[in-house]
CSV table of C-alpha atoms in Angstrom, one decimal:
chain,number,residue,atom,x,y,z
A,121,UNK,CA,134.5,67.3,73.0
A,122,UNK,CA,132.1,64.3,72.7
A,123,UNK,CA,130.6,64.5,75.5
A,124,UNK,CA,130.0,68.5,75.2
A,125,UNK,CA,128.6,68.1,71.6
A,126,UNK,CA,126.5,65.5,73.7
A,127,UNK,CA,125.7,67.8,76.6
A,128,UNK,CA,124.8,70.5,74.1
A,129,UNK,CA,122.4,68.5,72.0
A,130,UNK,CA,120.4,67.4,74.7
A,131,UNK,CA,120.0,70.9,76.4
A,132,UNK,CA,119.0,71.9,72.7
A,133,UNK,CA,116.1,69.1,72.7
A,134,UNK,CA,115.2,69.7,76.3
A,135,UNK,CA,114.4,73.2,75.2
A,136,UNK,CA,112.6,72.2,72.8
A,137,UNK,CA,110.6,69.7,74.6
A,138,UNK,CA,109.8,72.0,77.3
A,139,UNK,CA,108.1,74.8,74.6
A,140,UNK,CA,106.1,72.1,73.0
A,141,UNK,CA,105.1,70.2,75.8
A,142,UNK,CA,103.7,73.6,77.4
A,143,UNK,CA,102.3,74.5,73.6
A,144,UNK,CA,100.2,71.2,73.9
A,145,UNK,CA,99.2,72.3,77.7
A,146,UNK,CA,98.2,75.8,76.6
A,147,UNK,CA,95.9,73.7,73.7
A,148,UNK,CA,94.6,70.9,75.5
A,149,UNK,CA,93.4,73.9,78.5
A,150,UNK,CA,91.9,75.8,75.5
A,151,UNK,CA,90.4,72.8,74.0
A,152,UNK,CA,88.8,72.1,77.0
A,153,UNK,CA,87.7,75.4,78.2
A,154,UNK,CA,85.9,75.5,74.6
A,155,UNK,CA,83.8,72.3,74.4
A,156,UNK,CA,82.1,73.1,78.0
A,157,UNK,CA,81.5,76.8,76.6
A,158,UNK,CA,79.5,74.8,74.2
A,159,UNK,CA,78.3,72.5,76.1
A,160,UNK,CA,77.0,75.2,78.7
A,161,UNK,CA,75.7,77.4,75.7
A,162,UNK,CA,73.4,74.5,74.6
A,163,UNK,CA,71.8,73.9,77.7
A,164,UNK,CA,71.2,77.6,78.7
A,165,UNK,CA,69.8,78.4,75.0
A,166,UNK,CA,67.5,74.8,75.7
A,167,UNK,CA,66.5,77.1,79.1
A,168,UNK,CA,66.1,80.7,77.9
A,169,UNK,CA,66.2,80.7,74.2
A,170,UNK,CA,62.5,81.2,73.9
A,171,UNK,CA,63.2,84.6,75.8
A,172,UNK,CA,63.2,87.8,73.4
A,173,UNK,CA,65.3,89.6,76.3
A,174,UNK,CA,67.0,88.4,79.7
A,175,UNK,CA,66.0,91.0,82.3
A,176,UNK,CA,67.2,91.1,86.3
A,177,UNK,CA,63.5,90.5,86.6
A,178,UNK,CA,64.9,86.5,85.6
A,179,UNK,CA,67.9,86.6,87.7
A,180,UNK,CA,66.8,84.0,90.4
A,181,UNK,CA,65.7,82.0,87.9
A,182,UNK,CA,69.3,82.3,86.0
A,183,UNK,CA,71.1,82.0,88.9
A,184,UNK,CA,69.4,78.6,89.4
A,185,UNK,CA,70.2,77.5,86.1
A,186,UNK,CA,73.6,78.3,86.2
A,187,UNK,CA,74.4,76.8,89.9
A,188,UNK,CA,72.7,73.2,88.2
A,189,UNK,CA,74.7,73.5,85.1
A,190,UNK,CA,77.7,74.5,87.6
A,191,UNK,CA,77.9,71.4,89.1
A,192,UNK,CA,77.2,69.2,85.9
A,193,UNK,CA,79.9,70.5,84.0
A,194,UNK,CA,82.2,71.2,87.5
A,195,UNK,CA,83.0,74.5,86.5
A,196,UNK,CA,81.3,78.1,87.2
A,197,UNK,CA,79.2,80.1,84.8
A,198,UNK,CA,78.6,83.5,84.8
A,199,UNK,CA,76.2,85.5,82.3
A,200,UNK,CA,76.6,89.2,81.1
A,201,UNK,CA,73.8,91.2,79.3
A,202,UNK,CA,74.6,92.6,76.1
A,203,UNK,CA,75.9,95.7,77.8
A,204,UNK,CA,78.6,93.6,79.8
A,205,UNK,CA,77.0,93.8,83.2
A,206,UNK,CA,76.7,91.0,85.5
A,207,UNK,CA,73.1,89.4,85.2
A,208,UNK,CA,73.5,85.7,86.9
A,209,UNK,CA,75.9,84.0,88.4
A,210,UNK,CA,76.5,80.2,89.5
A,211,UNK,CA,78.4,81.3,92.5
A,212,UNK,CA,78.0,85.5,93.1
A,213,UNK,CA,80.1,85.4,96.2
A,214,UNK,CA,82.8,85.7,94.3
A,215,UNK,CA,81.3,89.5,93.0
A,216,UNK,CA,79.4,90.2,96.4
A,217,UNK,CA,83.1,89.4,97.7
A,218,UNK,CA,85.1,92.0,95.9
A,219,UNK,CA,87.1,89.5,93.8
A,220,UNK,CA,85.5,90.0,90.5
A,221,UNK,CA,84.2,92.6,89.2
A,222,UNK,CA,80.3,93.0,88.3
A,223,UNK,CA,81.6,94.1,84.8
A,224,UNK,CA,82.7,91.9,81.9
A,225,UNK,CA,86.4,91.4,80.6
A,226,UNK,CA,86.8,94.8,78.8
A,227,UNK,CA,88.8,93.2,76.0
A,228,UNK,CA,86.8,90.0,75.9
A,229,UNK,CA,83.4,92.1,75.7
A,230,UNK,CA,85.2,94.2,72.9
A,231,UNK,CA,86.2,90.9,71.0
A,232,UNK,CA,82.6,89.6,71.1
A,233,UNK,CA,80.9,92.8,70.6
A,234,UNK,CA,82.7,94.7,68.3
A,235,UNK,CA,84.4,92.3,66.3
A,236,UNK,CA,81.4,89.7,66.2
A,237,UNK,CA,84.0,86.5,67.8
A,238,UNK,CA,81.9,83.3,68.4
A,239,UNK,CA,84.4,82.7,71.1
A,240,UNK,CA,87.1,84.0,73.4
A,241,UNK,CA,89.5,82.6,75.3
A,242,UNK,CA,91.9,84.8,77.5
A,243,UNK,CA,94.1,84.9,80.5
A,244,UNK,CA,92.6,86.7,83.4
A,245,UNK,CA,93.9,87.4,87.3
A,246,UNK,CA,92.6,87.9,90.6
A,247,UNK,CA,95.2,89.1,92.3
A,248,UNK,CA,98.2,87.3,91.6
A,249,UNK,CA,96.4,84.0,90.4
A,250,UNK,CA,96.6,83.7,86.5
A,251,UNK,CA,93.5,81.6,85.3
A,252,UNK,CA,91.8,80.9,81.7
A,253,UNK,CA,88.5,82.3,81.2
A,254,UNK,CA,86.2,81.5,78.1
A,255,UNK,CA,83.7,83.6,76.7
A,256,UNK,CA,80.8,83.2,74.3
A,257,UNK,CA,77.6,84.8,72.7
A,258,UNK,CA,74.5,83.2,73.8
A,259,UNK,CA,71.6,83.8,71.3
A,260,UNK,CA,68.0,83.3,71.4
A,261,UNK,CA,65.9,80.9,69.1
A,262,UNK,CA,65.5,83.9,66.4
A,263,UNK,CA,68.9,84.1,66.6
A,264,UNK,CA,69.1,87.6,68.7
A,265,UNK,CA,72.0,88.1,71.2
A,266,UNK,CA,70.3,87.8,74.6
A,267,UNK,CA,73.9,87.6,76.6
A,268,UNK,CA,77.2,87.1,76.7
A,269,UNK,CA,78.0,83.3,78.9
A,270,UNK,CA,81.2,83.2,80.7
A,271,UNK,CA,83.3,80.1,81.8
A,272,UNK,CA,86.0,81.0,84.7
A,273,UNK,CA,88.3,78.2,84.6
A,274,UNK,CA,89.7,77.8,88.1
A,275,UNK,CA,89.2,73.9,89.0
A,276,UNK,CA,91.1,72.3,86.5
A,277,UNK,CA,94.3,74.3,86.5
A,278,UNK,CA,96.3,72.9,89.0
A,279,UNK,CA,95.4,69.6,87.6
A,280,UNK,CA,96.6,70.4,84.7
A,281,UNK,CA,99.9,72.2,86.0
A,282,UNK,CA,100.6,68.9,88.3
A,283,UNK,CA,100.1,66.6,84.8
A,284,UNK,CA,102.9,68.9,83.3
A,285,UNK,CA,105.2,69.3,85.4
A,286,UNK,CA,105.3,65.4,86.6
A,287,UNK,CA,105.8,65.2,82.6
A,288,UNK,CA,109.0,67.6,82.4
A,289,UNK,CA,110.0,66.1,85.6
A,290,UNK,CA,110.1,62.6,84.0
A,291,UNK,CA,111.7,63.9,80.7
A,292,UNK,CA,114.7,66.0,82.8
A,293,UNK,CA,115.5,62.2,84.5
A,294,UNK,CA,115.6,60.2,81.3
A,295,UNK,CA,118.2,63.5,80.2
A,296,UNK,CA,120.2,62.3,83.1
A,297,UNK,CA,120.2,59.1,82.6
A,298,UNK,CA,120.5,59.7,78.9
A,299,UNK,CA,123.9,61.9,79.7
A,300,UNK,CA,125.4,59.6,82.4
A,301,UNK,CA,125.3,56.9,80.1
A,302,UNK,CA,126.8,58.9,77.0
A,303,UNK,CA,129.6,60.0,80.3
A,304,UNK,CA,130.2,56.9,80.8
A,305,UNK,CA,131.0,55.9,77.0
A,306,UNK,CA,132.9,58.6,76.1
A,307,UNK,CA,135.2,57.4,79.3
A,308,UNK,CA,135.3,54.3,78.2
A,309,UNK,CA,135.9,55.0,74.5
């Protein structure tokens, strides 16, 4: 009885452990996928903000930007018009490829558009990879939406997966250890 009171309890708090450790992942992803929206928003507006309207006629010029932001903050960057449509890209292999599509997140697009968000952050797919993607309005120095910037966040997910599962790895031993020993008291007792 002891020992399946025991058993119990600790299959209770490993539950429990394993939703809040993967509530802080889901947070701490977010968190970071937010500040380099920011970040990335900051240094485009420092670029472009003087612009009343980003045209294709500027796409070389955007691209550019966006491939040296890329590798500052490590991450890709992707700008939409106000419309939704592709207009720059840090790496546009990934739409001449197929993979993505030209078009913005439909329900990302509606979240910034319609119901004025200063920020989204969403799950997205290509094919069966599951990966966060952050979007946010960038504005122009009179404070007129020029486009929407778009943070794919590929890189640091499987660093992130690896840090939590070596965590629940680590707690599921110290259960073991925790339950041989209480197995071993309750014999002895």
């Amino acid at each position: 009885l002891l020992v399946s009171v025991l058993l119990f309890s600790l299959v209770l708090f490993g539950i429990g452990t394993r939703y809040f450790v993967s509530v802080q992942y889901a947070e701490k992803n977010k968190r970071i996928i937010s500040e380099k929206l920011q970040s990335v928003r900051i240094e485009v507006s420092h670029k472009v903000g003087h612009e009343k309207l980003l045209t294709y006629d500027l796409q070389n010029y955007l691209s550019y930007i966006l491939a040296k932001f890329s590798n500052v903050f490590i991450t890709d960057i992707n700008l939409y018009n106000t419309k939704g449509e592709l207009l720059a890209s840090s790496r546009p292999k990934i739409f001449t490829a197929g993979l993505l599509s030209a078009q913005m997140d439909p329900e990302a697009f509606r979240q910034l558009s319609l119901f004025s968000k200063s920020e989204v952050i969403q799950e997205e797919h290509i094919g069966n990879m599951v990966y966060l993607s952050g979007y946010i309005p960038l504005l122009n120095t009179e404070g007129k939406l020029l486009a929407y910037i778009n943070l794919p966040y590929f890189s640091k997910q499987s660093v992130l997966r690896s840090e939590y599962s070596s965590f629940l790895e680590a707690i599921i031993k110290i259960f073991i250890l925790l339950f041989a020993i209480t197995l071993l008291a309750a014999i002895l007792v």
